[in-house]
mmCIF file with all atom_site columns, C-alpha atoms in Angstrom:
data_model
loop_
_atom_site.group_PDB
_atom_site.id
_atom_site.type_symbol
_atom_site.label_atom_id
_atom_site.label_alt_id
_atom_site.label_comp_id
_atom_site.label_asym_id
_atom_site.label_entity_id
_atom_site.label_seq_id
_atom_site.pdbx_PDB_ins_code
_atom_site.Cartn_x
_atom_site.Cartn_y
_atom_site.Cartn_z
_atom_site.occupancy
_atom_site.B_iso_or_equiv
_atom_site.pdbx_formal_charge
_atom_site.auth_seq_id
_atom_site.auth_comp_id
_atom_site.auth_asym_id
_atom_site.auth_atom_id
_atom_site.pdbx_PDB_model_num
ATOM 1   C CA . MET N 1 1   ? 53.176  76.006  83.704  1.00 0.00 ? 1   MET N CA 1
ATOM 2   C CA . ALA N 1 2   ? 56.334  74.464  85.106  1.00 0.00 ? 2   ALA N CA 1
ATOM 3   C CA . GLU N 1 3   ? 58.455  77.020  83.234  1.00 0.00 ? 3   GLU N CA 1
ATOM 4   C CA . LYS N 1 4   ? 56.631  79.933  84.840  1.00 0.00 ? 4   LYS N CA 1
ATOM 5   C CA . LYS N 1 5   ? 57.184  78.512  88.323  1.00 0.00 ? 5   LYS N CA 1
ATOM 6   C CA . THR N 1 6   ? 60.903  78.084  87.676  1.00 0.00 ? 6   THR N CA 1
ATOM 7   C CA . THR N 1 7   ? 61.220  81.644  86.349  1.00 0.00 ? 7   THR N CA 1
ATOM 8   C CA . LYS N 1 8   ? 59.261  83.047  89.265  1.00 0.00 ? 8   LYS N CA 1
ATOM 9   C CA . THR N 1 9   ? 61.352  81.082  91.753  1.00 0.00 ? 9   THR N CA 1
ATOM 10  C CA . ALA N 1 10  ? 64.578  82.266  90.128  1.00 0.00 ? 10  ALA N CA 1
ATOM 11  C CA . ALA N 1 11  ? 63.376  85.880  90.192  1.00 0.00 ? 11  ALA N CA 1
ATOM 12  C CA . THR N 1 12  ? 62.399  85.570  93.845  1.00 0.00 ? 12  THR N CA 1
ATOM 13  C CA . LYS N 1 13  ? 65.793  84.059  94.676  1.00 0.00 ? 13  LYS N CA 1
ATOM 14  C CA . ALA N 1 14  ? 67.625  86.848  92.798  1.00 0.00 ? 14  ALA N CA 1
ATOM 15  C CA . ALA N 1 15  ? 65.599  89.502  94.635  1.00 0.00 ? 15  ALA N CA 1
ATOM 16  C CA . ALA N 1 16  ? 66.410  87.875  97.982  1.00 0.00 ? 16  ALA N CA 1
ATOM 17  C CA . GLU N 1 17  ? 70.143  87.808  97.131  1.00 0.00 ? 17  GLU N CA 1
ATOM 18  C CA . LYS N 1 18  ? 70.050  91.485  96.133  1.00 0.00 ? 18  LYS N CA 1
ATOM 19  C CA . LYS N 1 19  ? 68.286  92.370  99.379  1.00 0.00 ? 19  LYS N CA 1
ATOM 20  C CA . GLU N 1 20  ? 70.931  90.475  101.357 1.00 0.00 ? 20  GLU N CA 1
ATOM 21  C CA . THR N 1 21  ? 73.736  92.336  99.543  1.00 0.00 ? 21  THR N CA 1
ATOM 22  C CA . VAL N 1 22  ? 72.112  95.685  100.301 1.00 0.00 ? 22  VAL N CA 1
ATOM 23  C CA . LYS N 1 23  ? 71.728  94.647  103.948 1.00 0.00 ? 23  LYS N CA 1
ATOM 24  C CA . LYS N 1 24  ? 75.441  93.723  104.167 1.00 0.00 ? 24  LYS N CA 1
ATOM 25  C CA . CYS N 1 25  ? 76.495  97.050  102.629 1.00 0.00 ? 25  CYS N CA 1
ATOM 26  C CA . ALA N 1 26  ? 74.287  98.969  105.045 1.00 0.00 ? 26  ALA N CA 1
ATOM 27  C CA . THR N 1 27  ? 75.905  97.371  108.089 1.00 0.00 ? 27  THR N CA 1
ATOM 28  C CA . ARG N 1 28  ? 79.530  97.910  107.021 1.00 0.00 ? 28  ARG N CA 1
ATOM 29  C CA . LYS N 1 29  ? 81.414  99.968  104.523 1.00 0.00 ? 29  LYS N CA 1
ATOM 30  C CA . CYS N 1 30  ? 80.842  98.660  101.034 1.00 0.00 ? 30  CYS N CA 1
ATOM 31  C CA . ALA N 1 31  ? 83.745  99.242  98.646  1.00 0.00 ? 31  ALA N CA 1
ATOM 32  C CA . THR N 1 32  ? 81.852  98.429  95.465  1.00 0.00 ? 32  THR N CA 1
ATOM 33  C CA . LYS N 1 33  ? 81.437  102.031 94.290  1.00 0.00 ? 33  LYS N CA 1
ATOM 34  C CA . LYS N 1 34  ? 84.564  103.910 93.289  1.00 0.00 ? 34  LYS N CA 1
ATOM 35  C CA . ALA N 1 35  ? 84.996  107.187 91.496  1.00 0.00 ? 35  ALA N CA 1
ATOM 36  C CA . VAL N 1 36  ? 86.293  106.805 87.970  1.00 0.00 ? 36  VAL N CA 1
ATOM 37  C CA . VAL N 1 37  ? 88.515  109.653 86.827  1.00 0.00 ? 37  VAL N CA 1
ATOM 38  C CA . SER N 1 38  ? 89.771  109.790 83.272  1.00 0.00 ? 38  SER N CA 1
ATOM 39  C CA . LEU N 1 39  ? 93.472  110.616 83.318  1.00 0.00 ? 39  LEU N CA 1
ATOM 40  C CA . THR N 1 40  ? 93.939  112.395 80.029  1.00 0.00 ? 40  THR N CA 1
ATOM 41  C CA . ALA N 1 41  ? 95.648  115.759 79.695  1.00 0.00 ? 41  ALA N CA 1
ATOM 42  C CA . GLU N 1 42  ? 92.479  117.195 78.184  1.00 0.00 ? 42  GLU N CA 1
ATOM 43  C CA . ASN N 1 43  ? 90.228  116.030 81.030  1.00 0.00 ? 43  ASN N CA 1
ATOM 44  C CA . VAL N 1 44  ? 92.640  117.178 83.744  1.00 0.00 ? 44  VAL N CA 1
ATOM 45  C CA . GLY N 1 45  ? 92.917  120.532 81.972  1.00 0.00 ? 45  GLY N CA 1
ATOM 46  C CA . PHE N 1 46  ? 89.130  120.902 82.070  1.00 0.00 ? 46  PHE N CA 1
ATOM 47  C CA . LYS N 1 47  ? 89.104  120.110 85.793  1.00 0.00 ? 47  LYS N CA 1
ATOM 48  C CA . ALA N 1 48  ? 91.839  122.724 86.299  1.00 0.00 ? 48  ALA N CA 1
ATOM 49  C CA . GLY N 1 49  ? 89.575  125.214 84.532  1.00 0.00 ? 49  GLY N CA 1
ATOM 50  C CA . ASP N 1 50  ? 86.689  124.264 86.816  1.00 0.00 ? 50  ASP N CA 1
ATOM 51  C CA . VAL N 1 51  ? 88.896  124.773 89.885  1.00 0.00 ? 51  VAL N CA 1
ATOM 52  C CA . TYR N 1 52  ? 90.240  128.097 88.599  1.00 0.00 ? 52  TYR N CA 1
ATOM 53  C CA . GLN N 1 53  ? 86.755  129.438 87.795  1.00 0.00 ? 53  GLN N CA 1
ATOM 54  C CA . THR N 1 54  ? 85.494  128.381 91.229  1.00 0.00 ? 54  THR N CA 1
ATOM 55  C CA . LEU N 1 55  ? 88.367  130.123 93.020  1.00 0.00 ? 55  LEU N CA 1
ATOM 56  C CA . ALA N 1 56  ? 87.980  133.243 90.883  1.00 0.00 ? 56  ALA N CA 1
ATOM 57  C CA . ALA N 1 57  ? 84.249  133.430 91.601  1.00 0.00 ? 57  ALA N CA 1
ATOM 58  C CA . ALA N 1 58  ? 84.769  132.886 95.337  1.00 0.00 ? 58  ALA N CA 1
ATOM 59  C CA . GLY N 1 59  ? 87.438  135.555 95.593  1.00 0.00 ? 59  GLY N CA 1
ATOM 60  C CA . ASN N 1 60  ? 89.005  133.934 98.650  1.00 0.00 ? 60  ASN N CA 1
ATOM 61  C CA . ALA N 1 61  ? 90.729  130.737 99.761  1.00 0.00 ? 61  ALA N CA 1
ATOM 62  C CA . LEU N 1 62  ? 88.692  127.513 99.706  1.00 0.00 ? 62  LEU N CA 1
ATOM 63  C CA . THR N 1 63  ? 89.279  123.981 100.949 1.00 0.00 ? 63  THR N CA 1
ATOM 64  C CA . VAL N 1 64  ? 89.420  121.120 98.471  1.00 0.00 ? 64  VAL N CA 1
ATOM 65  C CA . ALA N 1 65  ? 85.985  119.930 99.626  1.00 0.00 ? 65  ALA N CA 1
ATOM 66  C CA . GLU N 1 66  ? 84.515  123.409 99.094  1.00 0.00 ? 66  GLU N CA 1
ATOM 67  C CA . ILE N 1 67  ? 86.070  123.625 95.623  1.00 0.00 ? 67  ILE N CA 1
ATOM 68  C CA . ALA N 1 68  ? 84.710  120.207 94.659  1.00 0.00 ? 68  ALA N CA 1
ATOM 69  C CA . LYS N 1 69  ? 81.216  120.981 95.951  1.00 0.00 ? 69  LYS N CA 1
ATOM 70  C CA . THR N 1 70  ? 81.028  124.412 94.315  1.00 0.00 ? 70  THR N CA 1
ATOM 71  C CA . ALA N 1 71  ? 82.478  123.218 90.994  1.00 0.00 ? 71  ALA N CA 1
ATOM 72  C CA . GLY N 1 72  ? 80.301  120.097 90.943  1.00 0.00 ? 72  GLY N CA 1
ATOM 73  C CA . ILE N 1 73  ? 83.259  117.716 90.637  1.00 0.00 ? 73  ILE N CA 1
ATOM 74  C CA . THR N 1 74  ? 84.673  114.966 92.844  1.00 0.00 ? 74  THR N CA 1
ATOM 75  C CA . THR N 1 75  ? 87.459  115.644 95.332  1.00 0.00 ? 75  THR N CA 1
ATOM 76  C CA . GLU N 1 76  ? 89.774  113.480 93.221  1.00 0.00 ? 76  GLU N CA 1
ATOM 77  C CA . GLU N 1 77  ? 89.079  115.674 90.185  1.00 0.00 ? 77  GLU N CA 1
ATOM 78  C CA . ALA N 1 78  ? 89.602  118.780 92.321  1.00 0.00 ? 78  ALA N CA 1
ATOM 79  C CA . PHE N 1 79  ? 93.009  117.474 93.408  1.00 0.00 ? 79  PHE N CA 1
ATOM 80  C CA . LEU N 1 80  ? 93.950  116.825 89.769  1.00 0.00 ? 80  LEU N CA 1
ATOM 81  C CA . GLY N 1 81  ? 92.953  120.362 88.800  1.00 0.00 ? 81  GLY N CA 1
ATOM 82  C CA . ILE N 1 82  ? 94.761  121.887 91.776  1.00 0.00 ? 82  ILE N CA 1
ATOM 83  C CA . GLY N 1 83  ? 97.916  119.944 90.903  1.00 0.00 ? 83  GLY N CA 1
ATOM 84  C CA . TRP N 1 84  ? 97.787  121.268 87.348  1.00 0.00 ? 84  TRP N CA 1
ATOM 85  C CA . LEU N 1 85  ? 97.321  124.846 88.570  1.00 0.00 ? 85  LEU N CA 1
ATOM 86  C CA . LEU N 1 86  ? 100.062 124.499 91.216  1.00 0.00 ? 86  LEU N CA 1
ATOM 87  C CA . LYS N 1 87  ? 102.499 123.350 88.537  1.00 0.00 ? 87  LYS N CA 1
ATOM 88  C CA . GLU N 1 88  ? 101.605 126.383 86.405  1.00 0.00 ? 88  GLU N CA 1
ATOM 89  C CA . GLY N 1 89  ? 101.952 128.725 89.398  1.00 0.00 ? 89  GLY N CA 1
ATOM 90  C CA . LYS N 1 90  ? 98.340  129.908 89.200  1.00 0.00 ? 90  LYS N CA 1
ATOM 91  C CA . VAL N 1 91  ? 97.328  128.849 92.714  1.00 0.00 ? 91  VAL N CA 1
ATOM 92  C CA . GLN N 1 92  ? 98.980  128.651 96.119  1.00 0.00 ? 92  GLN N CA 1
ATOM 93  C CA . ALA N 1 93  ? 98.323  126.379 99.057  1.00 0.00 ? 93  ALA N CA 1
ATOM 94  C CA . GLU N 1 94  ? 97.727  128.134 102.397 1.00 0.00 ? 94  GLU N CA 1
ATOM 95  C CA . ASP N 1 95  ? 97.330  125.772 105.361 1.00 0.00 ? 95  ASP N CA 1
ATOM 96  C CA . ASP N 1 96  ? 94.494  123.478 104.208 1.00 0.00 ? 96  ASP N CA 1
ATOM 97  C CA . LYS N 1 97  ? 93.086  125.954 101.657 1.00 0.00 ? 97  LYS N CA 1
ATOM 98  C CA . VAL N 1 98  ? 93.841  126.907 98.066  1.00 0.00 ? 98  VAL N CA 1
ATOM 99  C CA . VAL N 1 99  ? 93.918  130.492 96.754  1.00 0.00 ? 99  VAL N CA 1
ATOM 100 C CA . LEU N 1 100 ? 94.679  132.096 93.403  1.00 0.00 ? 100 LEU N CA 1
ATOM 101 C CA . ALA N 1 101 ? 98.301  133.235 93.083  1.00 0.00 ? 101 ALA N CA 1
#
C-alpha cells in the first residue's frame, strides 16, 4: 500500500508542476516551441515548388504570410522557397509582396 501512495503522490506532484508551467507560459511569451526546418537542398527545392504553385494558382502578388497560409507551410519555409526562386529569377519582390517573374 505504501508504494501506491508514493506513486500517487508523485503523479499528483508532476501534474501540479505541469499546470504551473502552463500557467507561466500563458502569462508571458513561452519560447519552448520553435519551428524546425530541414535545410537540405531537396527540402528547400520542395518548398520552392510549393511557393511557385501557390503564386501560379493565385495569379497575382501575395505576401509571405499569404503564401505560407495558402501553401500550408511555415513562414520560414516560405522564405526559403522564395529565396530559391529569387535566385533562379522565377519571382520578383514588389513592395512587401512576391509575384511570378
